[in-house]
Coordinates of C-alpha atoms in Angstrom, one line a residue:
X1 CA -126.9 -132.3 60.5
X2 CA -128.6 -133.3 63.6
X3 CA -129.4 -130.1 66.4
X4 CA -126.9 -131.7 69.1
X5 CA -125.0 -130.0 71.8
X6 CA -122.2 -130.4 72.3
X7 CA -121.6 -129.7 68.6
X8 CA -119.7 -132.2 67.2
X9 CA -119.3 -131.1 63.5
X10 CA -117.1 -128.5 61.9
X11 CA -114.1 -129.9 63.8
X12 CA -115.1 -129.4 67.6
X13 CA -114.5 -133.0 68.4
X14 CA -110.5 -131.9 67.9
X15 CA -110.5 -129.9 70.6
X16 CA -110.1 -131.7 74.0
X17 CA -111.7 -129.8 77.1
X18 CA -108.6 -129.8 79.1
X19 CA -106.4 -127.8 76.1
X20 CA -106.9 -124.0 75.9
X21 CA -106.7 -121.6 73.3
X22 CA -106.1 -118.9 75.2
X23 CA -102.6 -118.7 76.6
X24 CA -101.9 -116.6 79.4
X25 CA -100.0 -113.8 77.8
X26 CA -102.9 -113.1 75.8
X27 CA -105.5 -113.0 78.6
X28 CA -103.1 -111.0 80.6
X29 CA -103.2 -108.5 77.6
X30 CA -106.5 -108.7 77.7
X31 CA -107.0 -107.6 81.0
X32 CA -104.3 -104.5 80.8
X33 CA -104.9 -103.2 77.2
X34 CA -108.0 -104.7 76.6
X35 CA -107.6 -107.1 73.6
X36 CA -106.4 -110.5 72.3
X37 CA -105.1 -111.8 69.1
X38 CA -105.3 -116.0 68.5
X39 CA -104.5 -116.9 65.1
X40 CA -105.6 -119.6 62.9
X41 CA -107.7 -121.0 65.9
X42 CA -111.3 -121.3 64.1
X43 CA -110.9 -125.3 62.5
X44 CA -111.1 -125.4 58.6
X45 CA -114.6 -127.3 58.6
X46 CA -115.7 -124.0 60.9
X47 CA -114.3 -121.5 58.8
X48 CA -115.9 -123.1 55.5
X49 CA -119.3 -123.3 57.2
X50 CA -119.0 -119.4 58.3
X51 CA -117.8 -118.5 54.9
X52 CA -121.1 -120.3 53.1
X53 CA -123.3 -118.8 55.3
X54 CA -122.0 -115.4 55.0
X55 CA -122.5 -115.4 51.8
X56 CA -126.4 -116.1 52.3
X57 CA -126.6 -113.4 54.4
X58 CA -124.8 -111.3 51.7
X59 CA -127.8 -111.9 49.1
X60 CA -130.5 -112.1 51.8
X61 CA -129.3 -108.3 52.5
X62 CA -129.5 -106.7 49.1
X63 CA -132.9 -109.2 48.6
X64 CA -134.0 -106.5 52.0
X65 CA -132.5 -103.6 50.0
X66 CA -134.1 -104.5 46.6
X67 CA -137.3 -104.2 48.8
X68 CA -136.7 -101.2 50.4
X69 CA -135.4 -99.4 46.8
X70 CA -132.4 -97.7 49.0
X71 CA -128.1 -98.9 48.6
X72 CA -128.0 -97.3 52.1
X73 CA -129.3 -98.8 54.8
X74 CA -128.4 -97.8 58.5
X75 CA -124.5 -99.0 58.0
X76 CA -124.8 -100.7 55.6
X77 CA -124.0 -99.5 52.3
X78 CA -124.8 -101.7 48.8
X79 CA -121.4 -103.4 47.7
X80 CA -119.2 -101.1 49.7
X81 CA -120.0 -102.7 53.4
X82 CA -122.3 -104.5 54.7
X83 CA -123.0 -105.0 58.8
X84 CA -126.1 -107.5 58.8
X85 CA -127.2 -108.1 62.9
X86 CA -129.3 -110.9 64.9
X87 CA -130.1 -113.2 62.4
X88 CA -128.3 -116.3 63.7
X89 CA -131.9 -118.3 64.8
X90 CA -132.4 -118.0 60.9
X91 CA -129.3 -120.4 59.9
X92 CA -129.5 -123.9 61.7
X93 CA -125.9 -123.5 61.7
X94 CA -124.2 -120.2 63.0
X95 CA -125.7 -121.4 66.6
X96 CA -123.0 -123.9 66.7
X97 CA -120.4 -122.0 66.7
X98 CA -121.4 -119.2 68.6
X99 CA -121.9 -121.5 71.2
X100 CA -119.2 -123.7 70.7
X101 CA -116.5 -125.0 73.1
X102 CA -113.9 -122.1 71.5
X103 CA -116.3 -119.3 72.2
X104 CA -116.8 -120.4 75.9
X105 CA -113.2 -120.4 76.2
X106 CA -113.0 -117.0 74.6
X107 CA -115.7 -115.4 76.5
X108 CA -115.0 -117.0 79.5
X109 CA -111.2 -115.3 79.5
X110 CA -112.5 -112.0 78.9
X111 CA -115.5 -111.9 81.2
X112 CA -115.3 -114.5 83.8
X113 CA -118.2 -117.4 84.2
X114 CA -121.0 -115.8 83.4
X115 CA -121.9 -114.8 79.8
X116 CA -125.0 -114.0 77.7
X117 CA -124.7 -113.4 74.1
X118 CA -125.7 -110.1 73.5
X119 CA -125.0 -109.1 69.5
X120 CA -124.2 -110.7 66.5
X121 CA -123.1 -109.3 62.9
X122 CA -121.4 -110.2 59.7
X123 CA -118.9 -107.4 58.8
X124 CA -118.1 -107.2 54.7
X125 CA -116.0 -104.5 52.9
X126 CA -116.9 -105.5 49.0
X127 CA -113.9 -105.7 46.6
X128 CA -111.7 -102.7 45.8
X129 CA -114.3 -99.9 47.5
X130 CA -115.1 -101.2 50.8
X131 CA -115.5 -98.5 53.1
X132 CA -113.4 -97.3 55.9
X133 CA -114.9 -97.3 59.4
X134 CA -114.4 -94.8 61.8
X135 CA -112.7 -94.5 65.1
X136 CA -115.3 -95.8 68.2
X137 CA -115.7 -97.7 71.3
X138 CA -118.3 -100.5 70.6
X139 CA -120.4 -99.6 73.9
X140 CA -119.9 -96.0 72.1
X141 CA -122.5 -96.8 70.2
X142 CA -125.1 -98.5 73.4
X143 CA -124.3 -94.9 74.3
X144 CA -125.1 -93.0 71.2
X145 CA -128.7 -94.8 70.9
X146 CA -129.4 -95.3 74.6
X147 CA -128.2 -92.4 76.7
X148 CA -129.7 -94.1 79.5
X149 CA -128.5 -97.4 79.2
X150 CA -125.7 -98.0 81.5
X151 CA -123.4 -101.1 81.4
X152 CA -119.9 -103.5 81.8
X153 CA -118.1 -103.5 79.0
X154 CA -118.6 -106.6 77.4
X155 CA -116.2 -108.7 74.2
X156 CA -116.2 -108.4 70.8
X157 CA -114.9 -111.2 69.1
X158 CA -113.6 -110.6 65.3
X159 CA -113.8 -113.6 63.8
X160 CA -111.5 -113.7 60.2
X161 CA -113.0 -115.3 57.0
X162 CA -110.4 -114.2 55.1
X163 CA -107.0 -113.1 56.0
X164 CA -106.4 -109.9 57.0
X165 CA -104.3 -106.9 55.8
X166 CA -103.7 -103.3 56.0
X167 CA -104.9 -103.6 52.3
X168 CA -107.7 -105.0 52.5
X169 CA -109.5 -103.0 55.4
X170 CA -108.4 -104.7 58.8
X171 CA -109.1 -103.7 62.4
X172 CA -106.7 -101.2 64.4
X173 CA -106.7 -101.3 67.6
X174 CA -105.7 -98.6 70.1
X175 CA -104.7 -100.4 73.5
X176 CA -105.9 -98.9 76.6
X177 CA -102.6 -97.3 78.0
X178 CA -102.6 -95.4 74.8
X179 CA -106.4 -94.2 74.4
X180 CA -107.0 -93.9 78.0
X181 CA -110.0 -96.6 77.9
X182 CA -109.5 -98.9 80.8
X183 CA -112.6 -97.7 82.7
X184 CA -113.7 -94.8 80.4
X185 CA -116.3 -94.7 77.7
X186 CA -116.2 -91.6 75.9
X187 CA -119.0 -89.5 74.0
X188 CA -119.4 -90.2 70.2
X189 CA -120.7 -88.0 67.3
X190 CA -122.3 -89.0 64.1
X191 CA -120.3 -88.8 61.2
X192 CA -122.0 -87.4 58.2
X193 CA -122.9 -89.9 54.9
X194 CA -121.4 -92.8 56.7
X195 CA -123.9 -93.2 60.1
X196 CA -120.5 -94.0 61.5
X197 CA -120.2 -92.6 65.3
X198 CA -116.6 -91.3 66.2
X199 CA -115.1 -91.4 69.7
X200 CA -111.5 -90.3 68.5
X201 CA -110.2 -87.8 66.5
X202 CA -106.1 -88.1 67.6
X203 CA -103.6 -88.4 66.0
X204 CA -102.5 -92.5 67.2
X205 CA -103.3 -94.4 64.1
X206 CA -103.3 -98.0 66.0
X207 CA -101.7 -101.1 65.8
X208 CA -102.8 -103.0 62.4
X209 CA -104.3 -106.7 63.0
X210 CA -102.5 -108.6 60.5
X211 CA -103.5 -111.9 61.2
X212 CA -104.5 -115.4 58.7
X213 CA -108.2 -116.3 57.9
X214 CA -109.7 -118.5 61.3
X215 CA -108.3 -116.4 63.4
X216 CA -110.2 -114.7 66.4
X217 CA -109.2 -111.0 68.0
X218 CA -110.8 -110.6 71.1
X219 CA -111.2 -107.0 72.5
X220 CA -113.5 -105.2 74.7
X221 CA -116.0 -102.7 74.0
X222 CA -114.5 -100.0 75.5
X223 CA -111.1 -100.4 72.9
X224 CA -110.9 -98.1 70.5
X225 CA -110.7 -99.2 66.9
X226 CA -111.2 -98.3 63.5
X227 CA -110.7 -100.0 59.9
X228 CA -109.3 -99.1 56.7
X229 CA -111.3 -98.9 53.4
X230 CA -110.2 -102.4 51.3
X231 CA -108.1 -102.1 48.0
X232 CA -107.9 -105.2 46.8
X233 CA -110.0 -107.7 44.3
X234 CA -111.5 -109.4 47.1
X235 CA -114.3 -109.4 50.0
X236 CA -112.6 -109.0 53.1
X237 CA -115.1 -110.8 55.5
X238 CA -115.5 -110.8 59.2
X239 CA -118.2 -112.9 61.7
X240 CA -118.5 -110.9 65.2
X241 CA -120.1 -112.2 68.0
X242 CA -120.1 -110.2 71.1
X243 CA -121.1 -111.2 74.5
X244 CA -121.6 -109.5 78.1
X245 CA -121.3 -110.9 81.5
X246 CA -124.9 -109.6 82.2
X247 CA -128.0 -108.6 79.8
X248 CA -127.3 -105.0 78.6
X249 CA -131.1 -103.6 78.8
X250 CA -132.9 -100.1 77.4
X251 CA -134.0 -97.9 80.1
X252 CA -137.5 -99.6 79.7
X253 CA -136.0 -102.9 80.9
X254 CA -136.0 -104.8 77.4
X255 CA -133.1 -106.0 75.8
X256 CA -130.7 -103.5 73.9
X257 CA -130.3 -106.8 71.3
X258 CA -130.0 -109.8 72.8
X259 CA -129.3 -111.9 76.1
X260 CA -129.2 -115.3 75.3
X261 CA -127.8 -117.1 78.5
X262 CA -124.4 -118.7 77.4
X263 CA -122.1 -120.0 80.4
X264 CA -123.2 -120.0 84.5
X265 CA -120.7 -120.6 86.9
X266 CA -118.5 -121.9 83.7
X267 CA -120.4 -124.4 82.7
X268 CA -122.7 -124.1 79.0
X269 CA -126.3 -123.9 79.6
X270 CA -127.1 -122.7 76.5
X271 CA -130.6 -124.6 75.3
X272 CA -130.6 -124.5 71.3
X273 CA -134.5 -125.9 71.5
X274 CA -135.8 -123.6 74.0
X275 CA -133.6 -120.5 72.2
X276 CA -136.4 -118.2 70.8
X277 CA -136.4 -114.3 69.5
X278 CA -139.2 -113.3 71.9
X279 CA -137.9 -114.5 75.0
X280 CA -134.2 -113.4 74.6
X281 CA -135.0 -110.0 72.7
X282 CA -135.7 -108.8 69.2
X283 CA -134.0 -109.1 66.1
X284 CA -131.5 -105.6 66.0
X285 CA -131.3 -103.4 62.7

């Protein structure tokens, strides 16, 4: 498989430029409760490619944990749930579709023409004790690490491998007319035995994503949102990208993860050849 732009394999060549996946009900949402829900838009080719690769990432995890001698490492916990970040430049795959046609589209609804991608993390609950996650603001935890590190909230985009139920651990979501999140990024604590931090301690439980595997659910970082442990005999697997309209720095100017420039002015200049680690920031634990 040839390193080509624009990527023409796992099913991109379906999708015409002129057709959009994002209807405008949904980027209204977007913009007045801070999220959107597209189902079964990933194509099958994608979603089998995502799937294979997360499962080397799986086993190149617990090869780092074997290494270390620990099941607990930062959030991640050995079989439970896993949250393995910044590796995509180690699969000659996962750049083409975090840089594909659908995530323009996607990134470009929530943030406007310009967009860097700034994190990037596979998100596993193991069979039948796959861990709950607490309630938080993604930038709540920019916050958390960085006090100093101010920034625009910028898009997470929960990408299903499988689909997705109440059983097996999926994402609720608390809109911003009920959290009070438009423009407000609250304090989080650290949660004891998990290394969870928790924005939200109300009584709102969210709105359940019940959606089919391929689908994407768009929010912003400032949405609050949890996830429920999973119950059943199977992974339940997400892919997150995330990406900002502007590089999110430390106080010292470098990279909080990543800033790899995506779309100017609307148009992909992303340059897979010229796309290295030390130039765009650090891997993230």
């Amino acid at each position: 498989m040839g390193d080509v732009w624009p990527p023409v394999a796992f099913g991109y060549q379906q999708m015409d430029a002129k057709m959009s996946v994002v209807p405008r009900n949904q980027r209204e949402q977007y913009q007045e409760e801070g999220y959107m829900i597209l189902p079964g838009v990933i194509p099958q080719e994608t979603l089998e490619m995502l799937r294979e690769e997360c499962s080397y990432f799986l086993g190149y995890f617990d090869s780092i944990m074997d290494a270390k001698g620990v099941e607990v490492d930062n959030l991640c916990h050995r079989g439970k749930r896993y949250f393995i970040n910044n590796r995509y430049r180690l699969s000659r795959r996962l750049w083409q579709f975090l840089f594909s046609p659908l995530m323009a589209e996607v990134a470009q609804a929530a943030l406007g023409p310009e967009v860097y991608l700034f994190h990037e993390q596979w998100v596993v609950k193991g069979a039948e004790q796959g861990m709950k996650f607490g309630w938080h603001q993604d930038s709540g935890y920019v916050k958390h690490y960085e006090k100093g590190a101010s920034h625009k909230p910028y898009v997470t985009v929960w990408c299903t491998l499988d689909d997705v139920s109440e059983e097996n651990g999926t994402v609720y979501l608390l809109p911003h007319s009920r959290g009070g999140t438009k423009d407000c990024l609250l304090d989080h604590t650290l949660e004891s035995g998990t290394n969870d931090v928790i924005g939200y301690n109300g009584d709102d439980p969210g709105d359940p994503v019940i959606v089919p595997a391929g689908s994407v659910v768009a929010f912003t970082s400032y949405n609050l949102h949890r996830s429920g442990a999973n119950q059943t005999n199977r992974m339940r697997r997400v892919y997150l990208p995330q990406y900002s309209c502007e590089p999110i720095r430390r106080p010292d100017g470098k990279p909080w993860a990543m800033a790899t420039p995506f779309l100017k002015n609307g148009e992909n200049v992303y340059d897979h050849l010229d796309d290295s680690a030390d130039k765009y920031g650090p891997f993230s634990e």
